[in-house]
Structures are given as structure tokens and as C-alpha cells.
PDB file of C-alpha atoms in Angstrom:
ATOM      1  CA  GLU A 895       6.151  42.166   9.719  1.00 96.00           C
ATOM      2  CA  ILE A 896       9.127  42.695   7.439  1.00 98.00           C
ATOM      3  CA  VAL A 897      10.429  46.230   7.692  1.00 98.00           C
ATOM      4  CA  LEU A 898      12.229  47.587   4.588  1.00 98.00           C
ATOM      5  CA  THR A 899      14.771  50.379   4.981  1.00 98.00           C
ATOM      6  CA  GLN A 900      15.824  52.251   1.911  1.00 98.00           C
ATOM      7  CA  SER A 901      18.986  54.335   1.545  1.00 96.00           C
ATOM      8  CA  PRO A 902      19.886  56.969   0.861  1.00 97.00           C
ATOM      9  CA  GLY A 903      16.816  59.112   1.457  1.00 96.00           C
ATOM     10  CA  THR A 904      17.744  61.389  -1.378  1.00 97.00           C
ATOM     11  CA  LEU A 905      20.260  60.829  -4.143  1.00 95.00           C
ATOM     12  CA  TYR A 906      21.567  63.735  -6.157  1.00 95.00           C
ATOM     13  CA  VAL A 907      22.590  62.668  -9.607  1.00 94.00           C
ATOM     14  CA  SER A 908      23.398  64.462 -12.830  1.00 92.00           C
ATOM     15  CA  PRO A 909      21.916  63.293 -16.148  1.00 91.00           C
ATOM     16  CA  GLY A 910      24.092  60.607 -17.682  1.00 93.00           C
ATOM     17  CA  GLU A 911      25.446  59.409 -14.352  1.00 95.00           C
ATOM     18  CA  GLY A 912      24.625  56.157 -12.622  1.00 95.00           C
ATOM     19  CA  ALA A 913      22.904  55.565  -9.298  1.00 96.00           C
ATOM     20  CA  THR A 914      22.571  52.697  -6.883  1.00 97.00           C
ATOM     21  CA  LEU A 915      19.651  52.525  -4.472  1.00 98.00           C
ATOM     22  CA  TYR A 916      19.626  50.167  -1.448  1.00 98.00           C
ATOM     23  CA  CYS A 917      16.874  48.291   0.270  1.00 98.00           C
ATOM     24  CA  ARG A 918      17.540  46.291   3.447  1.00 98.00           C
ATOM     25  CA  ALA A 919      14.947  44.018   5.050  1.00 98.00           C
ATOM     26  CA  SER A 920      14.589  43.302   8.706  1.00 98.00           C
ATOM     27  CA  GLN A 921      14.553  39.629   7.899  1.00 97.00           C
ATOM     28  CA  SER A 922      15.146  37.450   4.871  1.00 97.00           C
ATOM     29  CA  VAL A 923      12.677  37.989   2.060  1.00 98.00           C
ATOM     30  CA  GLY A 924      11.449  34.593   1.006  1.00 94.00           C
ATOM     31  CA  HIS A 925      11.979  33.487  -2.603  1.00 96.00           C
ATOM     32  CA  ASN A 926      13.532  36.934  -3.281  1.00 96.00           C
ATOM     33  CA  SER A 927       9.975  38.332  -3.517  1.00 98.00           C
ATOM     34  CA  LEU A 928      11.173  41.889  -3.763  1.00 98.00           C
ATOM     35  CA  ALA A 929       9.953  44.495  -6.234  1.00 98.00           C
ATOM     36  CA  TRP A 930      10.991  48.037  -7.161  1.00 98.00           C
ATOM     37  CA  PHE A 931       8.629  50.827  -8.225  1.00 98.00           C
ATOM     38  CA  GLN A 932       9.160  54.266  -9.667  1.00 98.00           C
ATOM     39  CA  GLN A 933       6.798  57.116  -8.950  1.00 98.00           C
ATOM     40  CA  LYS A 934       6.842  60.522 -10.556  1.00 97.00           C
ATOM     41  CA  PRO A 935       4.948  63.525  -9.131  1.00 94.00           C
ATOM     42  CA  GLY A 936       1.244  63.259  -9.705  1.00 95.00           C
ATOM     43  CA  GLN A 937       1.493  59.762 -11.156  1.00 97.00           C
ATOM     44  CA  SER A 938       0.796  56.240  -9.967  1.00 98.00           C
ATOM     45  CA  PRO A 939       3.710  54.005  -9.140  1.00 98.00           C
ATOM     46  CA  ARG A 940       5.116  51.898 -11.976  1.00 98.00           C
ATOM     47  CA  LEU A 941       6.589  48.429 -11.530  1.00 98.00           C
ATOM     48  CA  LEU A 942      10.265  48.249 -12.611  1.00 98.00           C
ATOM     49  CA  VAL A 943      11.581  44.981 -11.204  1.00 98.00           C
ATOM     50  CA  TYR A 944      10.137  41.949  -9.471  1.00 98.00           C
ATOM     51  CA  GLY A 945      11.679  38.774  -8.102  1.00 97.00           C
ATOM     52  CA  ALA A 946      14.594  41.000  -7.091  1.00 98.00           C
ATOM     53  CA  SER A 947      16.109  41.005 -10.589  1.00 98.00           C
ATOM     54  CA  THR A 948      13.490  40.525 -13.296  1.00 98.00           C
ATOM     55  CA  ARG A 949      12.618  43.647 -15.251  1.00 98.00           C
ATOM     56  CA  ALA A 950       8.960  44.260 -15.850  1.00 97.00           C
ATOM     57  CA  ALA A 951       7.635  44.546 -19.414  1.00 96.00           C
ATOM     58  CA  GLY A 952       8.901  47.578 -21.225  1.00 96.00           C
ATOM     59  CA  ILE A 953      11.519  48.525 -18.625  1.00 97.00           C
ATOM     60  CA  PRO A 954      14.844  49.440 -20.234  1.00 96.00           C
ATOM     61  CA  ASP A 955      17.901  47.396 -19.417  1.00 95.00           C
ATOM     62  CA  ARG A 956      19.605  50.329 -17.673  1.00 96.00           C
ATOM     63  CA  PHE A 957      17.532  49.305 -14.638  1.00 98.00           C
ATOM     64  CA  ILE A 958      19.245  46.386 -12.865  1.00 98.00           C
ATOM     65  CA  GLY A 959      17.962  44.762  -9.716  1.00 98.00           C
ATOM     66  CA  ARG A 960      20.203  42.571  -7.624  1.00 98.00           C
ATOM     67  CA  GLY A 961      20.315  40.985  -4.256  1.00 97.00           C
ATOM     68  CA  SER A 962      18.959  38.176  -2.149  1.00 97.00           C
ATOM     69  CA  GLY A 963      18.095  37.367   1.423  1.00 96.00           C
ATOM     70  CA  ALA A 964      17.741  40.730   3.137  1.00 98.00           C
ATOM     71  CA  ASP A 965      19.875  43.028   0.982  1.00 98.00           C
ATOM     72  CA  PHE A 966      18.808  44.341  -2.405  1.00 98.00           C
ATOM     73  CA  THR A 967      19.909  47.057  -4.802  1.00 98.00           C
ATOM     74  CA  LEU A 968      18.539  48.823  -7.816  1.00 98.00           C
ATOM     75  CA  THR A 969      21.175  50.273 -10.137  1.00 98.00           C
ATOM     76  CA  ILE A 970      20.256  52.751 -12.806  1.00 96.00           C
ATOM     77  CA  SER A 971      22.881  53.496 -15.392  1.00 94.00           C
ATOM     78  CA  GLY A 972      22.996  56.588 -17.631  1.00 93.00           C
ATOM     79  CA  LEU A 973      20.111  58.421 -15.945  1.00 93.00           C
ATOM     80  CA  GLY A 974      17.880  60.397 -18.257  1.00 91.00           C
ATOM     81  CA  PRO A 975      15.530  63.183 -17.210  1.00 91.00           C
ATOM     82  CA  GLU A 976      12.671  60.691 -17.242  1.00 93.00           C
ATOM     83  CA  ASP A 977      14.303  58.651 -14.467  1.00 95.00           C
ATOM     84  CA  PHE A 978      14.028  61.271 -11.732  1.00 92.00           C
ATOM     85  CA  GLY A 979      11.415  60.582  -9.116  1.00 96.00           C
ATOM     86  CA  ILE A 980      10.883  58.430  -6.022  1.00 98.00           C
ATOM     87  CA  TYR A 981      11.772  54.786  -5.974  1.00 98.00           C
ATOM     88  CA  TYR A 982      10.221  52.292  -3.571  1.00 98.00           C
ATOM     89  CA  CYS A 983      11.094  48.692  -2.792  1.00 98.00           C
ATOM     90  CA  GLN A 984       8.366  46.308  -1.658  1.00 98.00           C
ATOM     91  CA  GLN A 985       8.320  42.756  -0.357  1.00 98.00           C
ATOM     92  CA  TYR A 986       5.515  40.322  -1.246  1.00 98.00           C
ATOM     93  CA  SER A 987       6.834  37.216   0.465  1.00 97.00           C
ATOM     94  CA  SER A 988       4.699  37.630   3.571  1.00 95.00           C
ATOM     95  CA  LEU A 989       1.757  39.534   4.960  1.00 95.00           C
ATOM     96  CA  PRO A 990       1.471  42.376   5.542  1.00 96.00           C
ATOM     97  CA  ARG A 991       3.032  43.447   2.247  1.00 97.00           C
ATOM     98  CA  THR A 992       5.398  46.235   3.091  1.00 98.00           C
ATOM     99  CA  PHE A 993       7.118  49.066   1.278  1.00 98.00           C
ATOM    100  CA  GLY A 994      10.311  50.926   1.974  1.00 98.00           C
ATOM    101  CA  GLN A 995      10.042  54.588   2.745  1.00 98.00           C
ATOM    102  CA  GLY A 996      11.409  55.564  -0.656  1.00 98.00           C
ATOM    103  CA  THR A 997      14.538  57.069  -2.219  1.00 98.00           C
ATOM    104  CA  LYS A 998      14.156  60.319  -4.037  1.00 98.00           C
ATOM    105  CA  VAL A 999      16.413  60.624  -7.081  1.00 96.00           C
ATOM    106  CA  GLU A1000      16.906  64.215  -8.120  1.00 93.00           C
TER     107      GLU A1000
ATOM    108  CA  GLU B 771      -4.142  46.880 -22.274  1.00 94.00           C
ATOM    109  CA  VAL B 772      -4.861  46.630 -18.537  1.00 97.00           C
ATOM    110  CA  HIS B 773      -6.992  49.464 -17.323  1.00 97.00           C
ATOM    111  CA  LEU B 774      -8.053  50.149 -13.705  1.00 98.00           C
ATOM    112  CA  VAL B 775     -10.254  53.074 -12.844  1.00 98.00           C
ATOM    113  CA  GLU B 776     -11.000  54.011  -9.236  1.00 98.00           C
ATOM    114  CA  SER B 777     -13.899  56.117  -8.110  1.00 98.00           C
ATOM    115  CA  GLY B 778     -15.751  57.032  -4.974  1.00 98.00           C
ATOM    116  CA  GLY B 779     -13.148  59.153  -3.224  1.00 97.00           C
ATOM    117  CA  ASN B 780     -14.558  62.158  -1.405  1.00 97.00           C
ATOM    118  CA  LEU B 781     -14.393  64.370   1.663  1.00 98.00           C
ATOM    119  CA  VAL B 782     -15.965  62.560   4.611  1.00 98.00           C
ATOM    120  CA  GLN B 783     -16.287  63.534   8.246  1.00 97.00           C
ATOM    121  CA  PRO B 784     -14.488  61.542  10.935  1.00 98.00           C
ATOM    122  CA  GLY B 785     -16.513  58.464  11.844  1.00 98.00           C
ATOM    123  CA  GLY B 786     -18.161  58.422   8.461  1.00 98.00           C
ATOM    124  CA  SER B 787     -18.191  55.817   5.707  1.00 98.00           C
ATOM    125  CA  LEU B 788     -17.233  55.628   2.068  1.00 98.00           C
ATOM    126  CA  ARG B 789     -17.275  52.976  -0.630  1.00 98.00           C
ATOM    127  CA  LEU B 790     -14.541  52.946  -3.198  1.00 98.00           C
ATOM    128  CA  SER B 791     -14.958  51.219  -6.529  1.00 98.00           C
ATOM    129  CA  CYS B 792     -12.490  50.015  -9.093  1.00 98.00           C
ATOM    130  CA  SER B 793     -13.560  49.163 -12.638  1.00 98.00           C
ATOM    131  CA  ALA B 794     -11.272  46.852 -14.613  1.00 97.00           C
ATOM    132  CA  SER B 795     -10.754  46.044 -18.252  1.00 96.00           C
ATOM    133  CA  GLY B 796      -8.167  44.533 -20.564  1.00 96.00           C
ATOM    134  CA  PHE B 797      -7.527  41.269 -18.686  1.00 96.00           C
ATOM    135  CA  ASN B 798      -9.347  38.207 -17.339  1.00 95.00           C
ATOM    136  CA  PHE B 799     -10.570  39.849 -14.109  1.00 95.00           C
ATOM    137  CA  TYR B 800     -11.602  36.591 -12.362  1.00 94.00           C
ATOM    138  CA  ASN B 801      -8.066  35.172 -12.637  1.00 96.00           C
ATOM    139  CA  TYR B 802      -6.315  37.748 -10.483  1.00 97.00           C
ATOM    140  CA  ASP B 803      -5.891  38.851  -6.889  1.00 97.00           C
ATOM    141  CA  LEU B 804      -6.661  42.528  -6.468  1.00 98.00           C
ATOM    142  CA  THR B 805      -5.201  44.915  -3.956  1.00 98.00           C
ATOM    143  CA  TRP B 806      -5.700  48.381  -2.560  1.00 98.00           C
ATOM    144  CA  VAL B 807      -2.595  50.474  -1.762  1.00 98.00           C
ATOM    145  CA  ARG B 808      -2.848  53.946  -0.273  1.00 98.00           C
ATOM    146  CA  GLN B 809      -0.603  56.942  -0.094  1.00 98.00           C
ATOM    147  CA  ALA B 810      -1.102  59.746   2.416  1.00 98.00           C
ATOM    148  CA  PRO B 811      -0.348  63.231   1.133  1.00 97.00           C
ATOM    149  CA  GLY B 812       3.458  63.617   0.702  1.00 95.00           C
ATOM    150  CA  LYS B 813       4.065  60.166   2.241  1.00 97.00           C
ATOM    151  CA  GLY B 814       5.029  56.717   1.082  1.00 98.00           C
ATOM    152  CA  LEU B 815       3.020  53.730  -0.079  1.00 98.00           C
ATOM    153  CA  GLU B 816       1.050  51.451   2.258  1.00 98.00           C
ATOM    154  CA  TRP B 817      -0.550  48.176   1.382  1.00 98.00           C
ATOM    155  CA  VAL B 818      -4.159  48.151   2.614  1.00 98.00           C
ATOM    156  CA  ALA B 819      -5.896  44.928   1.553  1.00 98.00           C
ATOM    157  CA  THR B 820      -5.917  42.064  -0.943  1.00 98.00           C
ATOM    158  CA  ILE B 821      -8.698  39.795  -2.177  1.00 97.00           C
ATOM    159  CA  ASP B 822      -8.342  36.524  -4.083  1.00 96.00           C
ATOM    160  CA  PRO B 823     -10.178  35.853  -7.348  1.00 95.00           C
ATOM    161  CA  TYR B 824     -13.287  34.285  -5.781  1.00 94.00           C
ATOM    162  CA  ALA B 825     -13.310  36.377  -2.576  1.00 93.00           C
ATOM    163  CA  THR B 826     -12.572  33.342  -0.447  1.00 95.00           C
ATOM    164  CA  ARG B 827      -9.538  34.975   1.113  1.00 96.00           C
ATOM    165  CA  LYS B 828      -9.195  38.591   2.143  1.00 97.00           C
ATOM    166  CA  TYR B 829      -6.242  40.138   3.916  1.00 97.00           C
ATOM    167  CA  TYR B 830      -6.058  43.515   5.603  1.00 98.00           C
ATOM    168  CA  VAL B 831      -3.411  45.648   7.201  1.00 97.00           C
ATOM    169  CA  ASP B 832      -3.930  45.790  10.984  1.00 97.00           C
ATOM    170  CA  SER B 833      -4.866  49.469  10.986  1.00 97.00           C
ATOM    171  CA  VAL B 834      -7.999  48.876   8.885  1.00 98.00           C
ATOM    172  CA  GLN B 835      -8.956  45.412  10.102  1.00 97.00           C
ATOM    173  CA  GLY B 836     -12.559  45.476  11.279  1.00 97.00           C
ATOM    174  CA  ARG B 837     -13.313  48.821   9.618  1.00 98.00           C
ATOM    175  CA  PHE B 838     -12.637  48.133   5.912  1.00 98.00           C
ATOM    176  CA  THR B 839     -14.268  45.351   3.865  1.00 98.00           C
ATOM    177  CA  LEU B 840     -13.209  44.135   0.478  1.00 97.00           C
ATOM    178  CA  SER B 841     -15.548  42.679  -2.057  1.00 97.00           C
ATOM    179  CA  ARG B 842     -15.599  42.054  -5.800  1.00 97.00           C
ATOM    180  CA  ASP B 843     -18.042  41.419  -8.621  1.00 96.00           C
ATOM    181  CA  ASN B 844     -16.368  39.238 -11.168  1.00 95.00           C
ATOM    182  CA  ALA B 845     -19.234  39.405 -13.643  1.00 95.00           C
ATOM    183  CA  GLY B 846     -19.154  43.216 -13.455  1.00 95.00           C
ATOM    184  CA  ARG B 847     -15.353  43.339 -13.361  1.00 97.00           C
ATOM    185  CA  SER B 848     -15.384  45.521 -10.278  1.00 97.00           C
ATOM    186  CA  LEU B 849     -13.625  45.690  -6.984  1.00 98.00           C
ATOM    187  CA  TYR B 850     -14.955  47.478  -3.932  1.00 98.00           C
ATOM    188  CA  LEU B 851     -13.605  48.796  -0.634  1.00 98.00           C
ATOM    189  CA  GLN B 852     -16.158  49.629   2.013  1.00 98.00           C
ATOM    190  CA  MET B 853     -14.541  51.957   4.547  1.00 98.00           C
ATOM    191  CA  ASN B 854     -16.262  52.609   7.864  1.00 98.00           C
ATOM    192  CA  ASN B 855     -15.437  54.605  10.997  1.00 98.00           C
ATOM    193  CA  LEU B 856     -12.930  56.717   9.023  1.00 98.00           C
ATOM    194  CA  THR B 857     -10.303  58.824  10.772  1.00 98.00           C
ATOM    195  CA  ASP B 858      -7.900  61.485   9.527  1.00 97.00           C
ATOM    196  CA  GLU B 859      -5.217  58.777   9.339  1.00 98.00           C
ATOM    197  CA  ASP B 860      -7.195  57.262   6.436  1.00 98.00           C
ATOM    198  CA  THR B 861      -6.672  60.386   4.339  1.00 98.00           C
ATOM    199  CA  ALA B 862      -4.863  59.225   1.238  1.00 98.00           C
ATOM    200  CA  ILE B 863      -4.976  58.445  -2.414  1.00 98.00           C
ATOM    201  CA  TYR B 864      -6.257  54.901  -2.818  1.00 98.00           C
ATOM    202  CA  TYR B 865      -4.879  52.913  -5.685  1.00 98.00           C
ATOM    203  CA  CYS B 866      -6.486  49.762  -7.136  1.00 98.00           C
ATOM    204  CA  VAL B 867      -3.786  47.324  -8.182  1.00 98.00           C
ATOM    205  CA  ARG B 868      -3.728  44.048 -10.014  1.00 98.00           C
ATOM    206  CA  GLU B 869      -1.518  41.304  -8.545  1.00 97.00           C
ATOM    207  CA  THR B 870       0.194  38.608 -10.577  1.00 96.00           C
ATOM    208  CA  PHE B 871       1.602  35.960  -8.234  1.00 94.00           C
ATOM    209  CA  GLY B 872       1.989  38.666  -5.603  1.00 95.00           C
ATOM    210  CA  VAL B 873       3.574  41.261  -7.908  1.00 97.00           C
ATOM    211  CA  LEU B 874       1.688  44.571  -8.057  1.00 98.00           C
ATOM    212  CA  ASP B 875       1.972  44.866 -11.788  1.00 97.00           C
ATOM    213  CA  SER B 876      -0.781  47.277 -12.875  1.00 98.00           C
ATOM    214  CA  TRP B 877      -2.012  50.331 -11.016  1.00 98.00           C
ATOM    215  CA  GLY B 878      -4.998  52.639 -11.432  1.00 98.00           C
ATOM    216  CA  GLN B 879      -4.669  56.400 -11.259  1.00 98.00           C
ATOM    217  CA  GLY B 880      -6.061  56.536  -7.705  1.00 98.00           C
ATOM    218  CA  THR B 881      -8.939  58.212  -5.925  1.00 98.00           C
ATOM    219  CA  LEU B 882      -8.548  60.681  -3.067  1.00 98.00           C
ATOM    220  CA  VAL B 883     -10.209  60.189   0.262  1.00 98.00           C
ATOM    221  CA  THR B 884     -10.047  63.120   2.662  1.00 98.00           C
ATOM    222  CA  VAL B 885     -11.022  62.886   6.331  1.00 98.00           C
ATOM    223  CA  PRO B 886     -10.432  66.170   8.176  1.00 97.00           C
ATOM    224  CA  SER B 887      -8.977  66.081  11.656  1.00 92.00           C
TER     225      SER B 887
END
């Protein structure tokens, strides 16, 4: 099982600032099969990035996913009030699919 | 527009059973793998199970293997999760999710399953 560790646990950011979230895998994620999701309170998760760096439909270009192998990042530039919430990384290269524990951006 | 609507969540006693349903619209249902992901109250996301388009392959997380069973009705555009021998550790919101080449790209709003300790 691939274990994903996200850091930091909580990120304190002011509107307009940038933020970088980290996701480290316990082993290499095949084919960079790594996705990022955003979840706001009381809502379902929303896909932001897949394939480590491809933005999902409708996701603004201030969300940038990078990385390969076992180390991945999600950078959000110019945070707006709508960007605060919990962000999860997830690997889909092997079973069981696994998620990181989440980074709360507030 | 892709639309996934879960139903069937309820309060159930330990050891009991429940059947969750997911009704889909807005896409060619029979072309996609479908997945259940759950989220315990105040906790993170956990992949539960995935079924391929013709139900020939089903995959489960170890903690539900042997207790949960996936099925689907392509004609009726519905996905099901039969959950047996429930414990308090199964308490969670259960999300129905469409997969596109492994990517969890569309999520339902979830249905809450509560199993008291």
C-alpha cells in the first residue's frame, strides 16, 4: 500500500498570498498517477489536478501541480476566499487507492 | 452535466446491514468504472471499493472485504453497495464517484451511514 503524507497539516495564509502544499509517497507513484482535491465544509471533494500536473476542467491556472516519483506539490497563487478549505492528494497508480491525510488552508 | 445522487444512508445497529444506491445521469454510465469513497466524521477520505463497467472486476479495501459487495445496473444507471455486519468504524459519509482512467473526476453529494458504538 502506498502511504501518502501531506505537509503541513495546517497552512495559515492571507488572501492574495501564495501557498505550497506537499505530498510525499512511501514509494514511487507509477505514471505520476497523483491527483489533488479540494474540499470545503459541508461539500463533496472537487478534483483540481490529475496526472500530477494536469488541471481538471474549469480549474483556474492559479492551481499548479508539480512533481514526479514520490514527491509532489500543489501551488496556489493569489489565494482568494474561495480557496480556503482542506486539500487532499490521492494516488491511483495501485490498489488500494490511497489519500493523504489532508492540508487545511485557512 | 454529470450528476450522481446517493441514497440509502441511515442509522443502523452494529451487526446490521444497509444497501446504498447511486443514481447517475449526464454521461454514458456503462463506459465508466465507479467507486465508493467514504469520510468518517471530521476525518479524511478513504477509498472503499471500485467496480468496472460490466462488473467483471471489483476491488475492495481490506477493511470491508467480505462484508461489502458492489453491484451495478447499467440499464438502470445505478450503482449499489451492500454493506453487511456493520461496525461503528463504518460510520461515514459515503460518496459515489465516477472514475475516468482511474481519476475520481465527479462526486455525488454523499449519504450518511451511522453505526453507533
